[in-house]
Short mmCIF file of C-alpha atoms and ligand atoms in Angstrom, two decimals:
data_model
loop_
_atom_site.label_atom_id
_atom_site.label_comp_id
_atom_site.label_asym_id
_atom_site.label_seq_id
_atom_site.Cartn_x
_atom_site.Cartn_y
_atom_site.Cartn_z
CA UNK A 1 -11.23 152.87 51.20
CA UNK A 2 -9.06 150.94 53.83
CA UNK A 3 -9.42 147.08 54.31
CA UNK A 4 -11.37 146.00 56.75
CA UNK A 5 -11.65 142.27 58.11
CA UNK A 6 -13.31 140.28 56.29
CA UNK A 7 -17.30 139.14 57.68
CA UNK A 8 -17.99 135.61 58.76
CA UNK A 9 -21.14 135.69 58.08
CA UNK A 10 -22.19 134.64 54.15
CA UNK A 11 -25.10 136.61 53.36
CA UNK A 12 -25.34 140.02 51.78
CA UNK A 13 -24.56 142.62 54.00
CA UNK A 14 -27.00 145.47 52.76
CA UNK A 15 -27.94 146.80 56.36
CA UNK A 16 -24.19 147.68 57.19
CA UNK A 17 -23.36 149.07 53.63
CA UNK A 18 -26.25 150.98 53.73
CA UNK A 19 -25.36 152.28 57.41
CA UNK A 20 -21.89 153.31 55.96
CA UNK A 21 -23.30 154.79 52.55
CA UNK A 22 -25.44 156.92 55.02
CA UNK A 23 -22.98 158.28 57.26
CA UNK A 24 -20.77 159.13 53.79
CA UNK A 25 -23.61 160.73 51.93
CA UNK A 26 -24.26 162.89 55.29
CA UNK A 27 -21.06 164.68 54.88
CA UNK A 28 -20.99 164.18 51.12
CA UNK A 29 -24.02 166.70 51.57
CA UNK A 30 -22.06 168.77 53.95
CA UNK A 31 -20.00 170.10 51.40
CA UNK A 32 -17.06 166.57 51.99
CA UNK A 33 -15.47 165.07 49.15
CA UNK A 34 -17.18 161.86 48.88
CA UNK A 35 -14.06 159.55 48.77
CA UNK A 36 -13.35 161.15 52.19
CA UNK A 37 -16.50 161.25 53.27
CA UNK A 38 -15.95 157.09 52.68
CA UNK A 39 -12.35 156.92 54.05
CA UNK A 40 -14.09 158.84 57.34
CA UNK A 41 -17.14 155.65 57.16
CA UNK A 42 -14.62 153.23 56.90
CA UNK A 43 -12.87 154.26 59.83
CA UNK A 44 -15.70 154.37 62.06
CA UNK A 45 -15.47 152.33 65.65
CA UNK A 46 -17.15 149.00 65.63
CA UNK A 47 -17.19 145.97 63.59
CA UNK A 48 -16.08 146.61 59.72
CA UNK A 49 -16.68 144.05 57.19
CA UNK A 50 -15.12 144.40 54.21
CA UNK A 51 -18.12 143.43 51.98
CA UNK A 52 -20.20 145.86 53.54
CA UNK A 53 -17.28 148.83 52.69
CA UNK A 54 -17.02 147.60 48.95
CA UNK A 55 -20.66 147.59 48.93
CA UNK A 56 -20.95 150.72 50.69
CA UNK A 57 -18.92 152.70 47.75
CA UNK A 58 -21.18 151.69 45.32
CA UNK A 59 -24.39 152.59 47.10
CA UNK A 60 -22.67 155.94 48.02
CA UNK A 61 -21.64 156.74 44.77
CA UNK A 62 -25.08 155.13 43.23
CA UNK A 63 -26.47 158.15 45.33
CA UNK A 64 -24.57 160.82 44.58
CA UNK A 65 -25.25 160.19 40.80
CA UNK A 66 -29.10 160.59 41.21
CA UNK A 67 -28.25 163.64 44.68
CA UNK A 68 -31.06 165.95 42.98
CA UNK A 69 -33.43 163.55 42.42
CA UNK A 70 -33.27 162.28 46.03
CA UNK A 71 -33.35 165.66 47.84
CA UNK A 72 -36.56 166.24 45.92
CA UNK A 73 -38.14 163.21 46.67
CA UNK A 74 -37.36 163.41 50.33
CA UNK A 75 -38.59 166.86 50.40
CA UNK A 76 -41.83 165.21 48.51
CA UNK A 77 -42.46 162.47 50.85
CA UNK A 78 -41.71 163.86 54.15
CA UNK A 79 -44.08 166.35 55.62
CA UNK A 80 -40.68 168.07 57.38
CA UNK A 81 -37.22 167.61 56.72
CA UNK A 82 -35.89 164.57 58.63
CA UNK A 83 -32.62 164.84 60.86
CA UNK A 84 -29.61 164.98 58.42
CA UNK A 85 -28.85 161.18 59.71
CA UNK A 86 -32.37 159.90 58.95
CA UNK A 87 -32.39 161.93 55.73
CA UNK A 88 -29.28 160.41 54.55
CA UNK A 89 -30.29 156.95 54.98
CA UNK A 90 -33.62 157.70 53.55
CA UNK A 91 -32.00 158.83 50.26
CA UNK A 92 -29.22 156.08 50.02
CA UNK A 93 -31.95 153.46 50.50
CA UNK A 94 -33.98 155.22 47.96
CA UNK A 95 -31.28 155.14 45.85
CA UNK A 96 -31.00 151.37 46.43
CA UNK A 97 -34.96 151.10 45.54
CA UNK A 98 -34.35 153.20 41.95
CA UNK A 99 -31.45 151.46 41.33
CA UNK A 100 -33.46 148.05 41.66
CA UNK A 101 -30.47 145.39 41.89
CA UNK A 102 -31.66 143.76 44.93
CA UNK A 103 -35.77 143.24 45.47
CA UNK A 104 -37.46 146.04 47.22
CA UNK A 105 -38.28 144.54 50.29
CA UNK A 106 -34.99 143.36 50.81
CA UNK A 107 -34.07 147.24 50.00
CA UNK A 108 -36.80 148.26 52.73
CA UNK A 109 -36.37 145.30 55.40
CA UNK A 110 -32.18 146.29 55.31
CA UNK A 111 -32.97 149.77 55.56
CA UNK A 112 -35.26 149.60 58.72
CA UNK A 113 -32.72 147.03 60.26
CA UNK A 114 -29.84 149.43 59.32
CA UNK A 115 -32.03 152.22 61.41
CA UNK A 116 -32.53 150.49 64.32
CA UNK A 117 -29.06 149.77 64.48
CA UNK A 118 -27.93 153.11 64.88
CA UNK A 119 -28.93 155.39 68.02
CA UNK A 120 -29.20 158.84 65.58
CA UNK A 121 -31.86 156.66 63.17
CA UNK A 122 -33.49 153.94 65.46
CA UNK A 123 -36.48 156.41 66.83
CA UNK A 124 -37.50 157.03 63.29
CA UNK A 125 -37.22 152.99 61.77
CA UNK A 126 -41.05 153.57 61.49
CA UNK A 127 -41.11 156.74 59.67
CA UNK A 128 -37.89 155.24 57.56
CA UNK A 129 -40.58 152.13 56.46
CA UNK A 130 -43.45 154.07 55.60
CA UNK A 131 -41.51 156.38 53.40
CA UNK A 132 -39.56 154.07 51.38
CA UNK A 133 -43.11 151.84 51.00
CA UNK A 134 -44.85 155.17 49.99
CA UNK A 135 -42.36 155.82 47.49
CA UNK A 136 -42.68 151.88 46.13
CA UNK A 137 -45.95 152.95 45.81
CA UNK A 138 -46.04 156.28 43.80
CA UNK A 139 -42.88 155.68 42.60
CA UNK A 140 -43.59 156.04 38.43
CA UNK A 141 -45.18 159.05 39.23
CA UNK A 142 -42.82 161.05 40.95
CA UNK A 143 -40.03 160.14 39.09
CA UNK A 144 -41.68 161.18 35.65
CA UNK A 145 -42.31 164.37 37.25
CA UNK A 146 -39.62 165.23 38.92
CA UNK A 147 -37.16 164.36 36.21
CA UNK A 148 -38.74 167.33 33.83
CA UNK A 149 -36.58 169.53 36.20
CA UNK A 150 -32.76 169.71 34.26
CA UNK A 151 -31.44 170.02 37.83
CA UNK A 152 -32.71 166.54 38.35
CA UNK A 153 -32.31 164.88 35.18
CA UNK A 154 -28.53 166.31 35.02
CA UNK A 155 -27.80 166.19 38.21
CA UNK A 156 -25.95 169.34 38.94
CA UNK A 157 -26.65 172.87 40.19
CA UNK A 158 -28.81 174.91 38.30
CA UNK A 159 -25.84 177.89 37.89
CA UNK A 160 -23.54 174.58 36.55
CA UNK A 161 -26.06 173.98 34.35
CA UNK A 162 -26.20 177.57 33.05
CA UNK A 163 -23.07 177.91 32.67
CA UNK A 164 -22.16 175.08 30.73
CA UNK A 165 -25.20 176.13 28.52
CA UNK A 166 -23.67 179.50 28.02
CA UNK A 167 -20.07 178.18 27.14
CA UNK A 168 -21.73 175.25 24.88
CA UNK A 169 -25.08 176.84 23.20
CA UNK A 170 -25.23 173.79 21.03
CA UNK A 171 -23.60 171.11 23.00
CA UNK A 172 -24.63 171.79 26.69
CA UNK A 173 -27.14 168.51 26.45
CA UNK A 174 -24.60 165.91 25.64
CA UNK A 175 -22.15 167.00 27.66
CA UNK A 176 -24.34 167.01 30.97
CA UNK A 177 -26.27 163.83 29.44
CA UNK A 178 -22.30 162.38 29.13
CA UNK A 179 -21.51 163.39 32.85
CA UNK A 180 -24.35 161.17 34.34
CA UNK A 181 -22.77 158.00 32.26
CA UNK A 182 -20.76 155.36 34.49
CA UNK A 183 -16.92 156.03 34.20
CA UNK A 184 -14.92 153.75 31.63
CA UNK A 185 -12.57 151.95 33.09
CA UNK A 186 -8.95 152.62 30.92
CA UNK A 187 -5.42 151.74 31.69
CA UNK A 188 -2.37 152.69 30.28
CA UNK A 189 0.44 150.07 29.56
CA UNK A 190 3.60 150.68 30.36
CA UNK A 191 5.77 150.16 27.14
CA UNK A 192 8.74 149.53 29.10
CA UNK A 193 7.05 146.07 30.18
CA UNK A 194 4.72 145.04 27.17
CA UNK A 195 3.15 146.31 24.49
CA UNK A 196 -0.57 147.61 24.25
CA UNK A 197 -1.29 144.60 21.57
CA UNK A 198 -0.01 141.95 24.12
CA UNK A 199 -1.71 143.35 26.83
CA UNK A 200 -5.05 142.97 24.37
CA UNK A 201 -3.73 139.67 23.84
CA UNK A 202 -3.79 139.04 27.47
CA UNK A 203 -7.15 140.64 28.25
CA UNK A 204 -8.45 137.86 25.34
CA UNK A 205 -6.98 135.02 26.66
CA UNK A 206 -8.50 136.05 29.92
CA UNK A 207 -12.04 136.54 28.30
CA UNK A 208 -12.03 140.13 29.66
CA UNK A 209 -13.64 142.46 27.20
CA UNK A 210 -11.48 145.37 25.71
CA UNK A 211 -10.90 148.12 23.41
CA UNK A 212 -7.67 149.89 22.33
CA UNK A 213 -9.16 153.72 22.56
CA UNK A 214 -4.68 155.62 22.34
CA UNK A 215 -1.72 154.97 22.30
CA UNK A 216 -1.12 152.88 25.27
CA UNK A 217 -5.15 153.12 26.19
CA UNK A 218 -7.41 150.03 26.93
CA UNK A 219 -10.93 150.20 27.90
CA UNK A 220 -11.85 147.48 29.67
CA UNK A 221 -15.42 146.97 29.36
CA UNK A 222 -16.62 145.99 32.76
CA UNK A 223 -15.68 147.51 35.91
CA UNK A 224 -12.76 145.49 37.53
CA UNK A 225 -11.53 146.40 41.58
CA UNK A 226 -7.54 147.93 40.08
CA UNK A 227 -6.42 144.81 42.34
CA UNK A 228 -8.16 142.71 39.87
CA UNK A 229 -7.12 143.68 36.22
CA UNK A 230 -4.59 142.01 35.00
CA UNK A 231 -0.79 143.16 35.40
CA UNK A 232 -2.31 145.84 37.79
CA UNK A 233 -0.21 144.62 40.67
CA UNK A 234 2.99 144.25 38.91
CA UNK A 235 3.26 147.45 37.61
CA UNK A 236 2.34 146.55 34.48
CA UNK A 237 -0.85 148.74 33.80
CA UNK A 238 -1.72 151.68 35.58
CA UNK A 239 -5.36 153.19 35.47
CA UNK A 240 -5.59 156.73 33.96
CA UNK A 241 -8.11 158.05 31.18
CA UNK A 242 -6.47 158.13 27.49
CA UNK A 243 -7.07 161.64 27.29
CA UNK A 244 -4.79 162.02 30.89
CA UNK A 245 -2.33 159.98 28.74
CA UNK A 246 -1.67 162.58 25.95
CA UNK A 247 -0.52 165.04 28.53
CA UNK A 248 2.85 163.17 28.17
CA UNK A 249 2.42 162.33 24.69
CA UNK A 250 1.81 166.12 23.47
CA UNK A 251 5.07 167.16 25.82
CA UNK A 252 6.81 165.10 24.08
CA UNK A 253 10.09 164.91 25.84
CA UNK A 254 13.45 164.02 24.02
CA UNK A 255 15.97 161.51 25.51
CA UNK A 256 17.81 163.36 28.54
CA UNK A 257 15.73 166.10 29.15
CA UNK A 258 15.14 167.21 32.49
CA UNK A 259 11.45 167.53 33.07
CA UNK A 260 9.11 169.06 35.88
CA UNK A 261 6.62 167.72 36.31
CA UNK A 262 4.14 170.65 39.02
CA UNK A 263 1.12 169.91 40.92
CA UNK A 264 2.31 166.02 40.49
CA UNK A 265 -0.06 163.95 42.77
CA UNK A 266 -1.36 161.49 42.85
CA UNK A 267 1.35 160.78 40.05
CA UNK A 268 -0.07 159.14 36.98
CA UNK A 269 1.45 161.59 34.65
CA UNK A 270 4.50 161.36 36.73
CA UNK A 271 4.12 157.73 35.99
CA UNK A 272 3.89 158.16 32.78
CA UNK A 273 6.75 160.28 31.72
CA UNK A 274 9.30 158.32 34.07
CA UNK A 275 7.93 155.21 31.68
CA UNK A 276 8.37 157.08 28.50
CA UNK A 277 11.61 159.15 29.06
CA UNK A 278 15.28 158.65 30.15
CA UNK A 279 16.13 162.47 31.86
CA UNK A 280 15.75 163.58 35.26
CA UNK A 281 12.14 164.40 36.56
CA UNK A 282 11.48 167.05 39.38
CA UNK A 283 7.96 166.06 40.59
CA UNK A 284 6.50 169.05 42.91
CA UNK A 285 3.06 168.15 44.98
CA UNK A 286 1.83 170.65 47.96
CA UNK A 287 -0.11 168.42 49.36
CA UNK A 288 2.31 165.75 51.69
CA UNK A 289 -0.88 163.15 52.04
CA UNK A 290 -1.49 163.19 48.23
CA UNK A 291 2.51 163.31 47.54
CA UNK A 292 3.15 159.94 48.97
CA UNK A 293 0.62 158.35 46.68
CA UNK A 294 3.30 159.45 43.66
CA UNK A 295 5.94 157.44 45.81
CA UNK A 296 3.86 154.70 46.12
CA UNK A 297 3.14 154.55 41.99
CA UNK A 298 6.49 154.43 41.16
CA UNK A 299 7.21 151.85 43.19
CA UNK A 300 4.38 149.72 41.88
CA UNK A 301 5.96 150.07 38.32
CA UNK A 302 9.05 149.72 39.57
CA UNK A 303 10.83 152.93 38.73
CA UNK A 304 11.45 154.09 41.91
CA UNK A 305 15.43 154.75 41.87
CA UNK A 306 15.69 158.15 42.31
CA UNK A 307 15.73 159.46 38.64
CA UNK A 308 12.04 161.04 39.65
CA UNK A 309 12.32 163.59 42.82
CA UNK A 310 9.83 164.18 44.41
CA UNK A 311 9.17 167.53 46.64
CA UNK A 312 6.13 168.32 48.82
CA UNK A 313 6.48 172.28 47.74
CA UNK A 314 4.31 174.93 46.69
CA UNK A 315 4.82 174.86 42.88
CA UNK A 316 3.86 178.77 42.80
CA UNK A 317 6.92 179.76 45.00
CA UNK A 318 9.80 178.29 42.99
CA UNK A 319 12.59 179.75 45.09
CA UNK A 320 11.23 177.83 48.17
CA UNK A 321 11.78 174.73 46.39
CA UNK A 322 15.13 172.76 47.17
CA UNK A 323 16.16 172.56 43.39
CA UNK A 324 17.27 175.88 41.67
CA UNK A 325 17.31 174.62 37.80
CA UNK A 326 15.31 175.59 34.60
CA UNK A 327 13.50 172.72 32.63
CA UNK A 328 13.38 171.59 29.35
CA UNK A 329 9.84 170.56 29.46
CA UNK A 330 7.14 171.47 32.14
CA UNK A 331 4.00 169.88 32.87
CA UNK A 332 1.19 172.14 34.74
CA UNK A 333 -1.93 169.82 35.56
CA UNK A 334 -3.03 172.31 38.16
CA UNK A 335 -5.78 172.63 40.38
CA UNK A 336 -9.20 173.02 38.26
CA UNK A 337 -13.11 172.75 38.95
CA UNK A 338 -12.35 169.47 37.05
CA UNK A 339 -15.79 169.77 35.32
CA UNK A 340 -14.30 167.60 32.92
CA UNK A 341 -14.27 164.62 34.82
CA UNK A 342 -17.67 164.20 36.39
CA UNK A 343 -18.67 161.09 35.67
CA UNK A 344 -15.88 159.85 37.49
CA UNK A 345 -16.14 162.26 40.30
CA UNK A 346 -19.97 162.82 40.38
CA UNK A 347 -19.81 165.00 43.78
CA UNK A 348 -17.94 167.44 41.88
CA UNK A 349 -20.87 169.82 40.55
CA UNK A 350 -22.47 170.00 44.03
CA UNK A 351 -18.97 170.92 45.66
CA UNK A 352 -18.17 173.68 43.81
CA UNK A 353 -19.65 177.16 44.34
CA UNK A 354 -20.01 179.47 41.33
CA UNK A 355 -17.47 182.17 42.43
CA UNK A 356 -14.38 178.82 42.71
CA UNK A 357 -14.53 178.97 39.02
CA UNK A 358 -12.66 182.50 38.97
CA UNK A 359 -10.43 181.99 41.91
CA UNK A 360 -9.14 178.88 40.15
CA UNK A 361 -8.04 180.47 37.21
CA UNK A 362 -6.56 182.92 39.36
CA UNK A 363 -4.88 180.09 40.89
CA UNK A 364 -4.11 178.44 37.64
CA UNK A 365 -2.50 181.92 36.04
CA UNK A 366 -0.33 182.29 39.23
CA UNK A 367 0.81 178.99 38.50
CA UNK A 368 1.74 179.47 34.99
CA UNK A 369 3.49 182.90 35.60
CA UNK A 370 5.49 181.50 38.45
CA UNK A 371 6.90 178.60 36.22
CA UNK A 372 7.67 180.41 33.03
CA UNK A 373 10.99 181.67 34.22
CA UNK A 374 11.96 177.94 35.21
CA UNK A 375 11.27 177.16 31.31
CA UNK A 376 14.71 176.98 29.49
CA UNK A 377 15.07 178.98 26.29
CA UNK A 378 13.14 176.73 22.83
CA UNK A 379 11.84 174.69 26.03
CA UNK A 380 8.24 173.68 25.95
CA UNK A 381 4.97 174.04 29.01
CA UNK A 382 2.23 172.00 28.54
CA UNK A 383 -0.96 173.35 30.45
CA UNK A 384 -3.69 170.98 31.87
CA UNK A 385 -6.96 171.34 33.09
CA UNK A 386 -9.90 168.51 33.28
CA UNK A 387 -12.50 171.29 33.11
CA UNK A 388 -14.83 172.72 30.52
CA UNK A 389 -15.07 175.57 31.59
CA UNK A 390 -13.64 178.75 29.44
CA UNK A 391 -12.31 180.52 32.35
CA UNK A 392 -10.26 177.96 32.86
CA UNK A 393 -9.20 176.99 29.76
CA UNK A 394 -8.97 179.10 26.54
CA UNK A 395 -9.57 182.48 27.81
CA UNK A 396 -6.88 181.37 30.18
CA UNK A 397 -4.10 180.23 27.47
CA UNK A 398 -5.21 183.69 25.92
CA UNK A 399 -4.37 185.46 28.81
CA UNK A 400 -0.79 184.17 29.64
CA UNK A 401 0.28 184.97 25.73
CA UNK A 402 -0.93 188.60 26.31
CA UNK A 403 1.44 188.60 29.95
CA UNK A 404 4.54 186.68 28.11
CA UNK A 405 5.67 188.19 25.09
CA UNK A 406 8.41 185.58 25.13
CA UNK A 407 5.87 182.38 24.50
CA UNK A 408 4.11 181.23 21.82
CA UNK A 409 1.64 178.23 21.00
CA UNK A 410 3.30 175.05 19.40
CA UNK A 411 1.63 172.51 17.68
CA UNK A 412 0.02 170.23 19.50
CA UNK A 413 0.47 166.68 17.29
CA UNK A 414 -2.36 165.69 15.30
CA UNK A 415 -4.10 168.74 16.18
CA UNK A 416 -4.68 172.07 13.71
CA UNK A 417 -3.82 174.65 17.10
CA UNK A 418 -1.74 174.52 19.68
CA UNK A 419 -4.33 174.86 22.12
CA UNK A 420 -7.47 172.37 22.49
CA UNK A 421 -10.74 171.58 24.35
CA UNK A 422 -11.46 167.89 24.47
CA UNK A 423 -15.06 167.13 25.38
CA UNK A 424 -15.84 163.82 27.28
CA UNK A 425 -16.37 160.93 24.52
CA UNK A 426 -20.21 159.37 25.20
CA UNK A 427 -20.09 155.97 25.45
CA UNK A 428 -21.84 155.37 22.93
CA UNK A 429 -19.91 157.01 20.48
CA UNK A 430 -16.53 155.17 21.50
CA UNK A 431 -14.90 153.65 18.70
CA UNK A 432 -11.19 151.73 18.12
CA UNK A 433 -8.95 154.15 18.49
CA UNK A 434 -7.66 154.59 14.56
CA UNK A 435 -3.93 154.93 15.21
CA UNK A 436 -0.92 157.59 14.46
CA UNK A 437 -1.42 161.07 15.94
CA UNK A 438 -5.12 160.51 16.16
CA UNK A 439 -6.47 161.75 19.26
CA UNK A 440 -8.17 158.98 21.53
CA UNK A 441 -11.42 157.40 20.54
CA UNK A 442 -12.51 156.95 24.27
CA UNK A 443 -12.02 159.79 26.36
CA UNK A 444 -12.76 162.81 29.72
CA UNK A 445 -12.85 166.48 29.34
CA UNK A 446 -9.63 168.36 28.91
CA UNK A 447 -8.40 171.27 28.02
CA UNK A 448 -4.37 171.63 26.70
CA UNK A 449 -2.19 174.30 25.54
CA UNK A 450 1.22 173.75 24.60
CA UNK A 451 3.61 176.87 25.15
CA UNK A 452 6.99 177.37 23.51
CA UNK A 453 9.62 179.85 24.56
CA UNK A 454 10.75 181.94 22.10
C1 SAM B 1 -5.23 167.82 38.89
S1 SAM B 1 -4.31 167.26 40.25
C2 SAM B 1 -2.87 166.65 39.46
C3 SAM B 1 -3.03 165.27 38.89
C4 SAM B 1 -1.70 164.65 38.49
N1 SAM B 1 -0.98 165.48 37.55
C5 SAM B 1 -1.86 163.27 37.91
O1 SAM B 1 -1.85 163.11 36.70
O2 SAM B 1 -2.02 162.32 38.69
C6 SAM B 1 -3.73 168.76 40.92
C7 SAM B 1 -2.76 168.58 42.08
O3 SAM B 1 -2.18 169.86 42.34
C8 SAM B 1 -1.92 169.94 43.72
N2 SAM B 1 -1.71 171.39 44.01
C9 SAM B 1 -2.63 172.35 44.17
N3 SAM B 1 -2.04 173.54 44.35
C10 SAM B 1 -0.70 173.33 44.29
C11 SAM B 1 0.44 174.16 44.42
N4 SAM B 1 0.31 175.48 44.62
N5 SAM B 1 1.65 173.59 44.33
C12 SAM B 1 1.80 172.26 44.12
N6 SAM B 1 0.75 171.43 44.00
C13 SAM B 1 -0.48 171.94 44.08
C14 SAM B 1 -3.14 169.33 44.34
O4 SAM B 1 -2.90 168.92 45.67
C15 SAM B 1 -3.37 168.15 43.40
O5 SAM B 1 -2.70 167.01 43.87
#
């Protein structure tokens, strides 16, 4: 979210975040991305106070983690459907109530204050009170109830929830149980400043709780704004999950090799491999908005000087690009349903429609086919997708060997295939990472195949 100035006054201010979670969740449920659905609240007219934006984030995302159980409780405890602006600040202050970090009548006296305050909620202030003290009220049992339904207690559409179930007869639980869990904060440290045991050192000296879970991964234990974790600032860290981090450790590229590096933003693989290798990277984004967020990376970590290109192209129409050159290595981290990484993107299930899952692979072969030719004889592809879905993934890598009689799987290190499904790592099952080729202890849902040219 953007800055905003910062409030004079000193007390919490609920009734604005809640005002701005409100108007976020109200497109969130519109079918909006929620992080623009918050870059939209945060640019609203009027007076902005920073607090009340930070604080607005949480509450939003608080929200969307629990979206099923709200919409059913709403559609218990009102006799009609309210207006989609009272409805949304109903269910981010219920939210607020579940969640129980402040007391509830400061929940319920913010709420009604952040409804008057608004010309599309103050008429129903009233209505606004009695429901959230009806809920206080009945609140144990409607949420035993109403958490029997797996749409509630998973939080996703009931066709995601089939066909996860489908793809994973035995695993299906977990994995949605794993998607509800708060996202683990992990950076990657860039070896080119310091190594991942100083940077632990660091973190200890700085009595900041952490875990080596790869390579370069830390997981810091509690939540941290990225301005706030050490070395962040200078380039020194960058956040990105340790199972985004073996993209560029299973392409492993040799010293020189020109890399390219498609469907690029926002750039933390990019990142990566301009950290880790010495050649020329071509890094190809088709979205200019999300492009400029690669620029800005590598200037935080200071590699910005010119070695990495960067091209706002459409990485399925090579010949409109302005470099004509085949590749050692390629990197495609394409578009995907990214069911992968939901707990980190909890708006994704109720985004997605059940027919995107086919179009994207469509999307995603297209992709592939239109980049094999820029792969240079023995050269190698690495394919990324943060989704679990099958479509997407294996059936997909199956697919392109049937089109390409010139590729082949290679190894991928530490791994028996050359092809793999990570699954998101519970919590709860994350463990030191235990070194070598060993796959991460901590990490999201990915799927990678690793293509050689014969
Ligand atoms: C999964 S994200 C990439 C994440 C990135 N590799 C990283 O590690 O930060 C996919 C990206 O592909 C971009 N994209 C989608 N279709 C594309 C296309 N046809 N050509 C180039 N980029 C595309 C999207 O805008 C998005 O930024």
């Amino acid at each position: 979210m953007q800055r905003a100035e910062p409030e004079s006054t000193g007390g919490p201010p609920l009734a604005e975040a809640l005002r701005f979670a409100a108007f976020a969740w109200q497109r969130f449920h519109g079918g909006m991305q929620l992080g623009r659905a918050l870059e939209l609240a945060s640019a609203q007219p009027g007076p902005r106070h920073a607090r009340a934006l930070a604080a607005a984030q949480d509450i939003a995302y608080t929200a969307t983690r629990q979206r099923a159980l709200l919409d059913a409780l709403i559609a218990e405890l009102a006799a009609k459907a309210p207006p989609p602006p009272v409805a949304a600040l109903l269910a981010v202050s219920l939210a607020q109530l579940i969640a129980a970090r402040h007391a509830a009548y400061t929940v319920v006296d913010q709420a009604v204050t952040a409804a008057r305050a608004d010309r599309r909620t103050a008429a129903a202030a009233g209505f606004i009170n009695g429901t959230l003290r009806t809920f206080q009220r009945r609140a144990d049992e409607l949420l035993e109830r109403l958490r029997r339904d797996d749409v509630v207690r998973f939080n996703a559409p009931r066709w995601w929830i089939d066909h996860l179930r489908q793809q994973y007869p035995q695993s299906w639980r977990p994995l949605l149980e794993a998607q509800g869990e708060p996202p683990p904060l992990v950076v990657r440290v860039n070896a080119r400043r310091l190594s991942t045991e100083a940077y632990l050192q660091r973190l200890a000296d700085a009595q900041i709780e952490a875990m080596r879970v790869g390579v370069h991964a830390v997981w810091l234990r509690q939540p941290l704004p990225v301005e706030s974790i050490p070395g962040f600032l200078q380039g020194e860290v960058s956040v990105q999950d340790a199972g985004s981090q073996l993209a560029v450790q299973w392409l492993d590229v040799r010293a020189g090799q020109r890399v390219l590096d498609a469907c690029a933003a926002p750039g933390g693989k990019t990142g990566y491999l301009a950290e880790s290798t010495t050649g020329p990277i071509d890094a190809i984004e088709l979205d200019p908005r999300r492009a400029a967020r690669i620029a800005s990376n590598l200037t935080r970590l200071g590699l910005d000087d010119g070695r990495v290109q960067v091209h706002v192209a459409d990485a399925a129409l090579p010949h409109t690009w302005p470099t004509r050159t085949t590749y050692q290595r390629i990197l495609l981290d394409g578009p995907c349903s990214a069911s992968g990484i939901v707990r980190r993107h909890p708006d994704i299930p109720w985004l997605r429609r059940p027919a995107d899952v086919a179009q994207l692979a469509t999307i995603q072969a297209r992709l592939l086919d239109a980049l094999w030719p820029l792969l240079a004889p023995t050269g190698r592809l690495l394919y990324i997708v943060c989704s679990l879905f099958n479509e997407e993934a294996g059936e997909q890598a199956t697919r392109f060997l049937e089109r390409h009689e010139d590729a082949r799987t290679a190894g991928l290190p530490g791994q028996l295939a050359g092809a793999v499904q990570l699954l998101p790592t519970p919590l709860a099952r994350a463990a030191p990472w235990s070194g070598g080729t060993s796959a991460p202890s901590l990490h999201d849902g990915f799927f990678y195949a690793l293509f050689e040219k014969r």
